[in-house]
Short mmCIF file of C-alpha atoms in Angstrom, two decimals:
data_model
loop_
_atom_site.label_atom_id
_atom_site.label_comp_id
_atom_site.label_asym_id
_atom_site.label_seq_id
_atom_site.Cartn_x
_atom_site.Cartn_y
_atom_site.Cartn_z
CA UNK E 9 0.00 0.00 0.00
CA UNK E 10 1.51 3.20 -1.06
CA UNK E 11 2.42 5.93 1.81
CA UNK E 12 0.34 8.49 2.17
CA UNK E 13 2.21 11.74 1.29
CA UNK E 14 -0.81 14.23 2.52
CA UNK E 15 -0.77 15.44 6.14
CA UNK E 16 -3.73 17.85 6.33
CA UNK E 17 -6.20 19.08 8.56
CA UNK E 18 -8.42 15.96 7.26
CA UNK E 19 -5.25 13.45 8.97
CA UNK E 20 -6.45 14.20 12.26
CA UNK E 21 -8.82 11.48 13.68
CA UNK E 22 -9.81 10.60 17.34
CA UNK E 23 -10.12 6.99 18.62
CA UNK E 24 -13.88 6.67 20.32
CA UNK E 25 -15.10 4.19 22.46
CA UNK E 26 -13.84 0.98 23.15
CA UNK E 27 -11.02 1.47 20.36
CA UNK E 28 -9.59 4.05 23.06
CA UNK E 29 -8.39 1.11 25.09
CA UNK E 30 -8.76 -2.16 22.28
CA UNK E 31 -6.21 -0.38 20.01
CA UNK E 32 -3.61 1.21 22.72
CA UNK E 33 -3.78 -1.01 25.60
CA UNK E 34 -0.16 -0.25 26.11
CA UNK E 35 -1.10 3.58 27.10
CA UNK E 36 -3.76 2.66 29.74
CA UNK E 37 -1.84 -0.77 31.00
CA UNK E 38 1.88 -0.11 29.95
CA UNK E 39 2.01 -2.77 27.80
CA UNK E 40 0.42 -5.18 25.37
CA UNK E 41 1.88 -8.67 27.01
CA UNK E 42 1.16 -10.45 30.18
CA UNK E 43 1.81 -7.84 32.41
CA UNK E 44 -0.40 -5.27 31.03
CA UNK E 45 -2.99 -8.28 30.76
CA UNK E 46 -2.13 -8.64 34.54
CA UNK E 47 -2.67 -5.42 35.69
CA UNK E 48 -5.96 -5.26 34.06
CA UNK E 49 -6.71 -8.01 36.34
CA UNK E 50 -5.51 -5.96 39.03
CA UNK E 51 -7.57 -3.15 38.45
CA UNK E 52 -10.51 -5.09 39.06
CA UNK E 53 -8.86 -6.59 42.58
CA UNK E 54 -8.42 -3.22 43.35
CA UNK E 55 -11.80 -1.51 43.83
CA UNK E 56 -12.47 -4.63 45.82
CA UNK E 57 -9.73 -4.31 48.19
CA UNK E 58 -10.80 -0.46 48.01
CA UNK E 59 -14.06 -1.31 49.87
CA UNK E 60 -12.57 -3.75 52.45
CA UNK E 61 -10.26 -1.23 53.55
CA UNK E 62 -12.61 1.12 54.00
CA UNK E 63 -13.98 -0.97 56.30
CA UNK E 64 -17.07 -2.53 54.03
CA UNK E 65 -16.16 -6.78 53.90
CA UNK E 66 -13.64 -8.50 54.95
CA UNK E 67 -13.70 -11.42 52.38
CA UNK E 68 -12.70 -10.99 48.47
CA UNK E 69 -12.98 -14.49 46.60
CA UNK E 70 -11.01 -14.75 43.23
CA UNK E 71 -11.69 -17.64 40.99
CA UNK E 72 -10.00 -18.63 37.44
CA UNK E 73 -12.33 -20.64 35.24
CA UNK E 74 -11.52 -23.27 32.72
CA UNK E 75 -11.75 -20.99 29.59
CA UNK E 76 -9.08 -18.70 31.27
CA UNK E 77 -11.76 -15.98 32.28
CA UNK E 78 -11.45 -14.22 36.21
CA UNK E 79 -13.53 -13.52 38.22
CA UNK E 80 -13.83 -11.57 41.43
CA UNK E 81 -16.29 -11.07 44.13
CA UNK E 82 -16.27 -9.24 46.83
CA UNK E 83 -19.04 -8.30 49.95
CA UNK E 84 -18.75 -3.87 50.06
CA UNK E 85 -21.20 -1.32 49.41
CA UNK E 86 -21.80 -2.98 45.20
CA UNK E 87 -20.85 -0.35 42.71
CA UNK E 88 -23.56 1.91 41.62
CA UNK E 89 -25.02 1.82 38.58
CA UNK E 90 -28.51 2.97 38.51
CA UNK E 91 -29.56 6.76 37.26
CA UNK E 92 -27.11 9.03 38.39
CA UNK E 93 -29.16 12.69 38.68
CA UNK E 94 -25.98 14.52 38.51
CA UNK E 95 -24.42 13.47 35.96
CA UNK E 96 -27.79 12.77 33.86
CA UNK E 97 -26.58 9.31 32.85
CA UNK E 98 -26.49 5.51 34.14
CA UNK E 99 -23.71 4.95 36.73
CA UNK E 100 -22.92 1.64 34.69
CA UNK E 101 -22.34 3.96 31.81
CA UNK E 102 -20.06 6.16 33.70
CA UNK E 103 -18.05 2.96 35.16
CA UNK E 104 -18.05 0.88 32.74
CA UNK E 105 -17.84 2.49 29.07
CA UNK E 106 -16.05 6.19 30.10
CA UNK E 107 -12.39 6.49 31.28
CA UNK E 108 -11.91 9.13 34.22
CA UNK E 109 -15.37 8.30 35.71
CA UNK E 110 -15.54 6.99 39.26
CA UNK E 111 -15.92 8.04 42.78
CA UNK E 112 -12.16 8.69 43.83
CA UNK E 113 -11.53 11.72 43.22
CA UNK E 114 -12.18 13.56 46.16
CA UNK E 115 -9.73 11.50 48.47
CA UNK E 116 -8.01 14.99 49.86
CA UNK E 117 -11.85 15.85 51.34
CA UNK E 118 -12.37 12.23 52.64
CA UNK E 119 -14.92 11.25 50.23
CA UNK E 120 -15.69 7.26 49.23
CA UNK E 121 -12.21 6.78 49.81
CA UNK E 122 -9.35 7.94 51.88
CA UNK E 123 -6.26 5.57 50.73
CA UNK E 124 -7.22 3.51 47.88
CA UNK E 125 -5.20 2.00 45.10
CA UNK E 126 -6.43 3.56 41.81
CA UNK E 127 -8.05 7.34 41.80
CA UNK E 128 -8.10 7.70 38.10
CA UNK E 129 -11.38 6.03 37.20
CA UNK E 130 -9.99 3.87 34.01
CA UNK E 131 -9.56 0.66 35.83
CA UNK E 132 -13.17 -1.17 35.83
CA UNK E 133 -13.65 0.84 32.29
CA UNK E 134 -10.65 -0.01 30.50
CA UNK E 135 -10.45 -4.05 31.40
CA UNK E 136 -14.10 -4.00 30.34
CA UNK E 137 -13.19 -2.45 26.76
CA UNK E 138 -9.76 -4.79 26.76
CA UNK E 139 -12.17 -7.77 27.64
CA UNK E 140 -13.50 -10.51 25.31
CA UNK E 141 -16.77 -10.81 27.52
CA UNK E 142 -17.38 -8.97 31.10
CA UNK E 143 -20.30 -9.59 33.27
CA UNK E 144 -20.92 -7.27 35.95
CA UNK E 145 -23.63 -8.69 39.09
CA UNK E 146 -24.24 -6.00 42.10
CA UNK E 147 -26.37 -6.10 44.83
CA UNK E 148 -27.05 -3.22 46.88
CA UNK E 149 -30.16 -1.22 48.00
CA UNK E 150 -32.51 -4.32 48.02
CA UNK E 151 -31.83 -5.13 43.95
CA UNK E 152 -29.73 -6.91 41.80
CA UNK E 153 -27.91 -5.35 39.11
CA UNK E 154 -26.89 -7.78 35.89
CA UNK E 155 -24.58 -6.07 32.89
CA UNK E 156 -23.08 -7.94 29.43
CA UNK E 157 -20.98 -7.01 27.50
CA UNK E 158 -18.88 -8.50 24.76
CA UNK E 159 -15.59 -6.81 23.51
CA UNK E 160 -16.40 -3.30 25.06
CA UNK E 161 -19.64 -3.33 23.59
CA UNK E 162 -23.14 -3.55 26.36
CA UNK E 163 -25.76 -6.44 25.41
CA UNK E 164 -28.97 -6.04 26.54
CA UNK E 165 -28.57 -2.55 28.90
CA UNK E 166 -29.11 -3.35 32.69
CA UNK E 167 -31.36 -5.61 34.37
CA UNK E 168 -32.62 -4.85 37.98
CA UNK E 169 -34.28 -7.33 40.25
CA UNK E 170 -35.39 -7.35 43.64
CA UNK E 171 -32.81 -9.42 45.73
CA UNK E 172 -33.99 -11.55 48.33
CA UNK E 173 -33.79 -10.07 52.00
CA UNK E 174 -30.73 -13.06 52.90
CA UNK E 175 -29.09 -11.61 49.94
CA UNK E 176 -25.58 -9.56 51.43
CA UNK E 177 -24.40 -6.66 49.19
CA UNK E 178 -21.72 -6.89 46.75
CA UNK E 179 -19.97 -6.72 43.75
CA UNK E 180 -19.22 -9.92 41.41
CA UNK E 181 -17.15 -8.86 37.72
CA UNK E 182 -16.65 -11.90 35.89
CA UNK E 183 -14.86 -11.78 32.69
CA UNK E 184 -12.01 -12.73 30.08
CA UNK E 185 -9.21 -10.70 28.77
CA UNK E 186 -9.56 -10.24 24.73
CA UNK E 187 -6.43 -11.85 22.87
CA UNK E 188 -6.78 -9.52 20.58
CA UNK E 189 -6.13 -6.57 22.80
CA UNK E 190 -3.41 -8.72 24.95
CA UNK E 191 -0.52 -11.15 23.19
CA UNK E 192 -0.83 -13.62 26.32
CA UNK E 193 -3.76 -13.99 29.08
CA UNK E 194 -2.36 -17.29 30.27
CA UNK E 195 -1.26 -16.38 33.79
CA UNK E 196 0.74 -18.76 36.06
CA UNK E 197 -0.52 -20.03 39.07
CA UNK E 198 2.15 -18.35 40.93
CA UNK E 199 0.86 -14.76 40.18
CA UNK E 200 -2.47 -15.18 41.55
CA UNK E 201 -0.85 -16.78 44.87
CA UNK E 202 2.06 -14.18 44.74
CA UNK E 203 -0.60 -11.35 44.42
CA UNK E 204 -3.26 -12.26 47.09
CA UNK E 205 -0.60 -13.33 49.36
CA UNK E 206 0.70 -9.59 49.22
CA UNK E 207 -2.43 -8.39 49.48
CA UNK E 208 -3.53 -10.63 52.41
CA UNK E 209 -0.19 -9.38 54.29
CA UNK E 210 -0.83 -5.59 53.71
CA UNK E 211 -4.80 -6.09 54.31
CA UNK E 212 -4.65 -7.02 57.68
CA UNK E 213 -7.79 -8.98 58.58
CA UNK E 214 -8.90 -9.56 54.85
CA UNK E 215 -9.47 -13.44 54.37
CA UNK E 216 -8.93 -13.51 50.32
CA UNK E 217 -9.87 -17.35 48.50
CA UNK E 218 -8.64 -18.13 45.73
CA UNK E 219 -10.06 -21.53 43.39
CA UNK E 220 -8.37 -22.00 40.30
CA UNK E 221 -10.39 -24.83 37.77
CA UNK E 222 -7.11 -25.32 35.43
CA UNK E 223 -4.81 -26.25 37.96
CA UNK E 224 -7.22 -27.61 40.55
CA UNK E 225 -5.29 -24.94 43.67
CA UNK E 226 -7.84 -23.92 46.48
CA UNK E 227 -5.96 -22.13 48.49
CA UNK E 228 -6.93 -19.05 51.58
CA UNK E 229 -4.86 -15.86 52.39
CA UNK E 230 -4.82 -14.30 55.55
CA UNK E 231 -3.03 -12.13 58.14
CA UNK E 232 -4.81 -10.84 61.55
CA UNK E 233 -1.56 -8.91 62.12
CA UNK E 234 -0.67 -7.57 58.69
CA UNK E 235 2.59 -6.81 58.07
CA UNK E 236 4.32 -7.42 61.27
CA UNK E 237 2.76 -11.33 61.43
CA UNK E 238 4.34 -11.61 57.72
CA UNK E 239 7.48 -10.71 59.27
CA UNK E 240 6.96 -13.29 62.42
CA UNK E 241 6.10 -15.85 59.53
CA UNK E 242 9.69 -15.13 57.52
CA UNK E 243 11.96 -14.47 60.73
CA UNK E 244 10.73 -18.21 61.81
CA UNK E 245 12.02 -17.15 65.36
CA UNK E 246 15.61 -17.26 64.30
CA UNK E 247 16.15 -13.48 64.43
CA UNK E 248 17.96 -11.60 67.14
CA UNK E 249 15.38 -9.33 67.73
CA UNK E 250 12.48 -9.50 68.28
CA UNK E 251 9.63 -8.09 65.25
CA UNK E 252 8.84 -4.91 66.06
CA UNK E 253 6.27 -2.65 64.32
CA UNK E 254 5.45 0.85 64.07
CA UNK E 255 2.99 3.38 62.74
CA UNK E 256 2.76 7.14 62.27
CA UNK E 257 1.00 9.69 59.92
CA UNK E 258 1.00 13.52 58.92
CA UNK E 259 0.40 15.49 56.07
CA UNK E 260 2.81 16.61 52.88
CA UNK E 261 2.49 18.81 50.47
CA UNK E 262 4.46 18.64 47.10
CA UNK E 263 4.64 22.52 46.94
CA UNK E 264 4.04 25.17 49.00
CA UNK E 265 1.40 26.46 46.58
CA UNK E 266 -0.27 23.20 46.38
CA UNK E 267 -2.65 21.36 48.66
CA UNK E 268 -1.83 19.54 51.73
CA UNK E 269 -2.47 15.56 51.65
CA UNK E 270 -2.40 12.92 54.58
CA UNK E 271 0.18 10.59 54.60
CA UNK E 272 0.64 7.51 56.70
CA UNK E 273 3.60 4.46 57.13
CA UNK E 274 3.46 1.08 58.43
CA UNK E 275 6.78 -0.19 59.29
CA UNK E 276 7.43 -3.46 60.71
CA UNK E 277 11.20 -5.25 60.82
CA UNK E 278 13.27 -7.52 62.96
CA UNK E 279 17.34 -8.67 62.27
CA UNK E 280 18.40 -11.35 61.30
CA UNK E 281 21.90 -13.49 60.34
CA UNK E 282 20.68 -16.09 58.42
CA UNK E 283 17.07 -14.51 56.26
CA UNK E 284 17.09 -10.67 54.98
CA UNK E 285 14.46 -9.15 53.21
CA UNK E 286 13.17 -6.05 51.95
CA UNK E 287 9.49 -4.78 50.10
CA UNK E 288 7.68 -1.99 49.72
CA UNK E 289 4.32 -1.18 49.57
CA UNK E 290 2.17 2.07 48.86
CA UNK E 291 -1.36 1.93 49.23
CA UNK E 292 -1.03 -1.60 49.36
CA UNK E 293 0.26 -1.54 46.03
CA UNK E 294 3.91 -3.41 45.76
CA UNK E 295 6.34 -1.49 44.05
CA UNK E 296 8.75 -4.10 42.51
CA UNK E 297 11.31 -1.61 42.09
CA UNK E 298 10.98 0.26 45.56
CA UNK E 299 11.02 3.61 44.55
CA UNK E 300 10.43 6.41 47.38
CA UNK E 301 9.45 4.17 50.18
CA UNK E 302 13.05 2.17 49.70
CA UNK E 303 15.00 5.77 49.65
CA UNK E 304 13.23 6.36 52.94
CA UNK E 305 13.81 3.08 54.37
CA UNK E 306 17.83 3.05 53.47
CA UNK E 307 18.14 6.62 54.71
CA UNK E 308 16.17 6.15 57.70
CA UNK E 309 18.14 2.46 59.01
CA UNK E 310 21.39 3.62 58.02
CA UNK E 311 21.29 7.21 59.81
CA UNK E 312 19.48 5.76 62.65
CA UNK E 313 22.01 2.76 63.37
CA UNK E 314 25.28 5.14 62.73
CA UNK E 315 23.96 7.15 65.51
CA UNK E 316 23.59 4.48 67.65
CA UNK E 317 27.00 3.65 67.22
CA UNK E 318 28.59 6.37 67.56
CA UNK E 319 26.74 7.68 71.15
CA UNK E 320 27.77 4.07 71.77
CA UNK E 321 31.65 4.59 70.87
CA UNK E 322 31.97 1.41 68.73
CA UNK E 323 33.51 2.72 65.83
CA UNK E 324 37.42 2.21 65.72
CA UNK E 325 40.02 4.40 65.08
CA UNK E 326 39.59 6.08 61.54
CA UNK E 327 36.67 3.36 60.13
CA UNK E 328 34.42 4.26 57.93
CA UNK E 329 30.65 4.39 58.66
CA UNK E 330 27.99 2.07 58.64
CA UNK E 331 26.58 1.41 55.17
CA UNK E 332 23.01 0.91 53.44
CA UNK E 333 24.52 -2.91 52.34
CA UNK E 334 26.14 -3.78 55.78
CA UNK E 335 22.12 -3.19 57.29
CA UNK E 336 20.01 -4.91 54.10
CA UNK E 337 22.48 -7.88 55.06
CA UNK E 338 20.05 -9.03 58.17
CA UNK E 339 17.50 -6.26 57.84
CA UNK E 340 13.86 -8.29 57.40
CA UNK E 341 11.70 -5.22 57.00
CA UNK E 342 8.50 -4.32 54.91
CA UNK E 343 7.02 -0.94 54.83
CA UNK E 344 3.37 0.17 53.76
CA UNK E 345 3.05 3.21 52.89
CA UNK E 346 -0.31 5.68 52.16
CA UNK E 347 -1.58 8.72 50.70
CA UNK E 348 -4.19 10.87 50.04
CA UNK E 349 -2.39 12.02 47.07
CA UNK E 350 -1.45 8.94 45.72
CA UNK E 351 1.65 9.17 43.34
CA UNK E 352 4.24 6.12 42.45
CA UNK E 353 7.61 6.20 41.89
CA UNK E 354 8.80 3.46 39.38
CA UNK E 355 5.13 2.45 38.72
CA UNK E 356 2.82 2.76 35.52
#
């Protein structure tokens, strides 16, 4: 096909729709392969965990079906998706078909959400465009809410039924990432245990159950203590000292002229000679790559401990100071962090 050699004000054209996510899903999910396809999944996992946190469930059940579709239920508030009078359209609309629509926005005011994982409202919309077939079941307010659709398209608008009284609210999104958006949707069984394990240790108190029909795994995720019983669990009582924990918050601004957020930290650690290990987490989000919270954590260990030694005197004659590597060496430590204003470091 011959290149076109025109460039005029008729060679401007707008992707609409579901192409906005079908055609790109590299710009909304930072790539085409298996880890975009995975943190589409994630996205889903992540309004869940948003209600739980807030306080609304304290049970998210994941299952992985034979045909390689996901799906996730959870028992919060259930998303909304009848009329909204504000907006003059459907909340399923809103949530489902329209990127930048959801109810995170006003974290800094305390609205919906204080610390939750995604505030841009393209996670529920996108994986639905970027999805072969997504089914969508919500109870809340006395009714169930049923939703189809089939590669970002809605079949059949919404149904609405009265749920019986035994019925708990909450939200169930089944549905099965498109290979035509993704290059692989095969994930191992190893992500979905790596991933609610995390979750389960920086939840504390969320019970998350996992059934996977390819591989046969049942398997349940829990931690009453959160962090600081994940670091029990890896220090196997072979430390010499004993895991300690430790919480704080304030507020931050990025610049004087712009507006103040709440932050907050959960730090628990314990040394050890023989097991070291580091991760980070920001609102409950694990940043592979560390990013701010590991800056924080090497500054914070090393300064601390070179004090110590030197009101202690046990630094010889003309040795250098304590380093970042000589503390990682039998540091076990892992560090949730929050915000309000929720930016990553080394994250899409």
């Amino acid at each position: 096909m011959p290149k076109q050699s025109t460039y005029d004000n008729d060679s401007i054209s707008q992707l609409k729709g579901a192409d906005r996510v079908r055609l790109r899903p590299g710009v909304i999910f930072g790539s085409d392969d298996i880890v975009g396809a995975q943190h589409a999944f994630f996205e889903i996992l992540s309004n869940s965990l948003d209600e739980a946190r807030e306080g609304f469930g304290h049970q998210i059940w994941v299952k992985r079906y034979k045909d390689n579709s996901i799906e996730v239920t959870d028992e919060g508030r259930g998303i909304p998706l009848d009329y909204n009078q504000k907006e003059k359209r459907f909340n399923w609309e809103l949530v489902y078909c329209e990127l930048y629509a959801g109810g995170k926005y006003n974290t800094l005011q305390g609205e919906n959400y204080e610390y939750s994982l995604g505030l841009n409202g393209l996670g529920a919309c996108a994986t639905q465009y970027a999805s072969e077939y997504f089914d969508v079941e919500v109870c809340r307010d006395g009714y169930i809410y049923k939703l189809h659709f089939e590669k970002g398209n809605n079949i059949g608008g919404l149904t609405k039924e009265k749920a019986p009284k035994s019925r708990p609210s909450g939200s169930r999104q089944r549905f099965k990432l498109d290979r035509e958006v993704f290059t692989e949707i095969d994930f191992s069984l190893e992500f979905f245990t790596n991933t609610l394990k995390r979750q389960a240790i920086v939840n504390a108190g969320v019970s998350f159950h996992f059934e996977d029909e390819i591989t046969g795994t049942k398997e349940d995720f829990l931690y009453p203590e959160g962090i600081l019983g994940f670091v029990k669990e890896v220090n196997a009582d072979k430390g010499f000292t004993e895991p300690s924990s430790w919480e704080s918050e304030g507020r931050g601004q990025d610049r004087k002229d712009r507006p103040e957020y709440k932050l907050k930290v959960e730090l628990s650690f314990c040394f050890n000679n023989e097991i070291q290990l580091q991760e980070y987490y920001h609102n409950s989000s694990w940043l592979e790559y560390g990013g701010s919270p590991e800056k924080a954590v090497r500054a914070g260990f090393t300064q601390a401990l070179d004090r110590l030694l030197k009101e202690n005197d046990k630094y010889k004659a003309n040795e250098p100071g304590i380093t970042w590597q000589d503390v990682s060496d039998s540091l076990i430590c892992v560090i949730n962090s929050f915000s309000t204003q929720t930016s990553y470091e080394n994250q899409t």
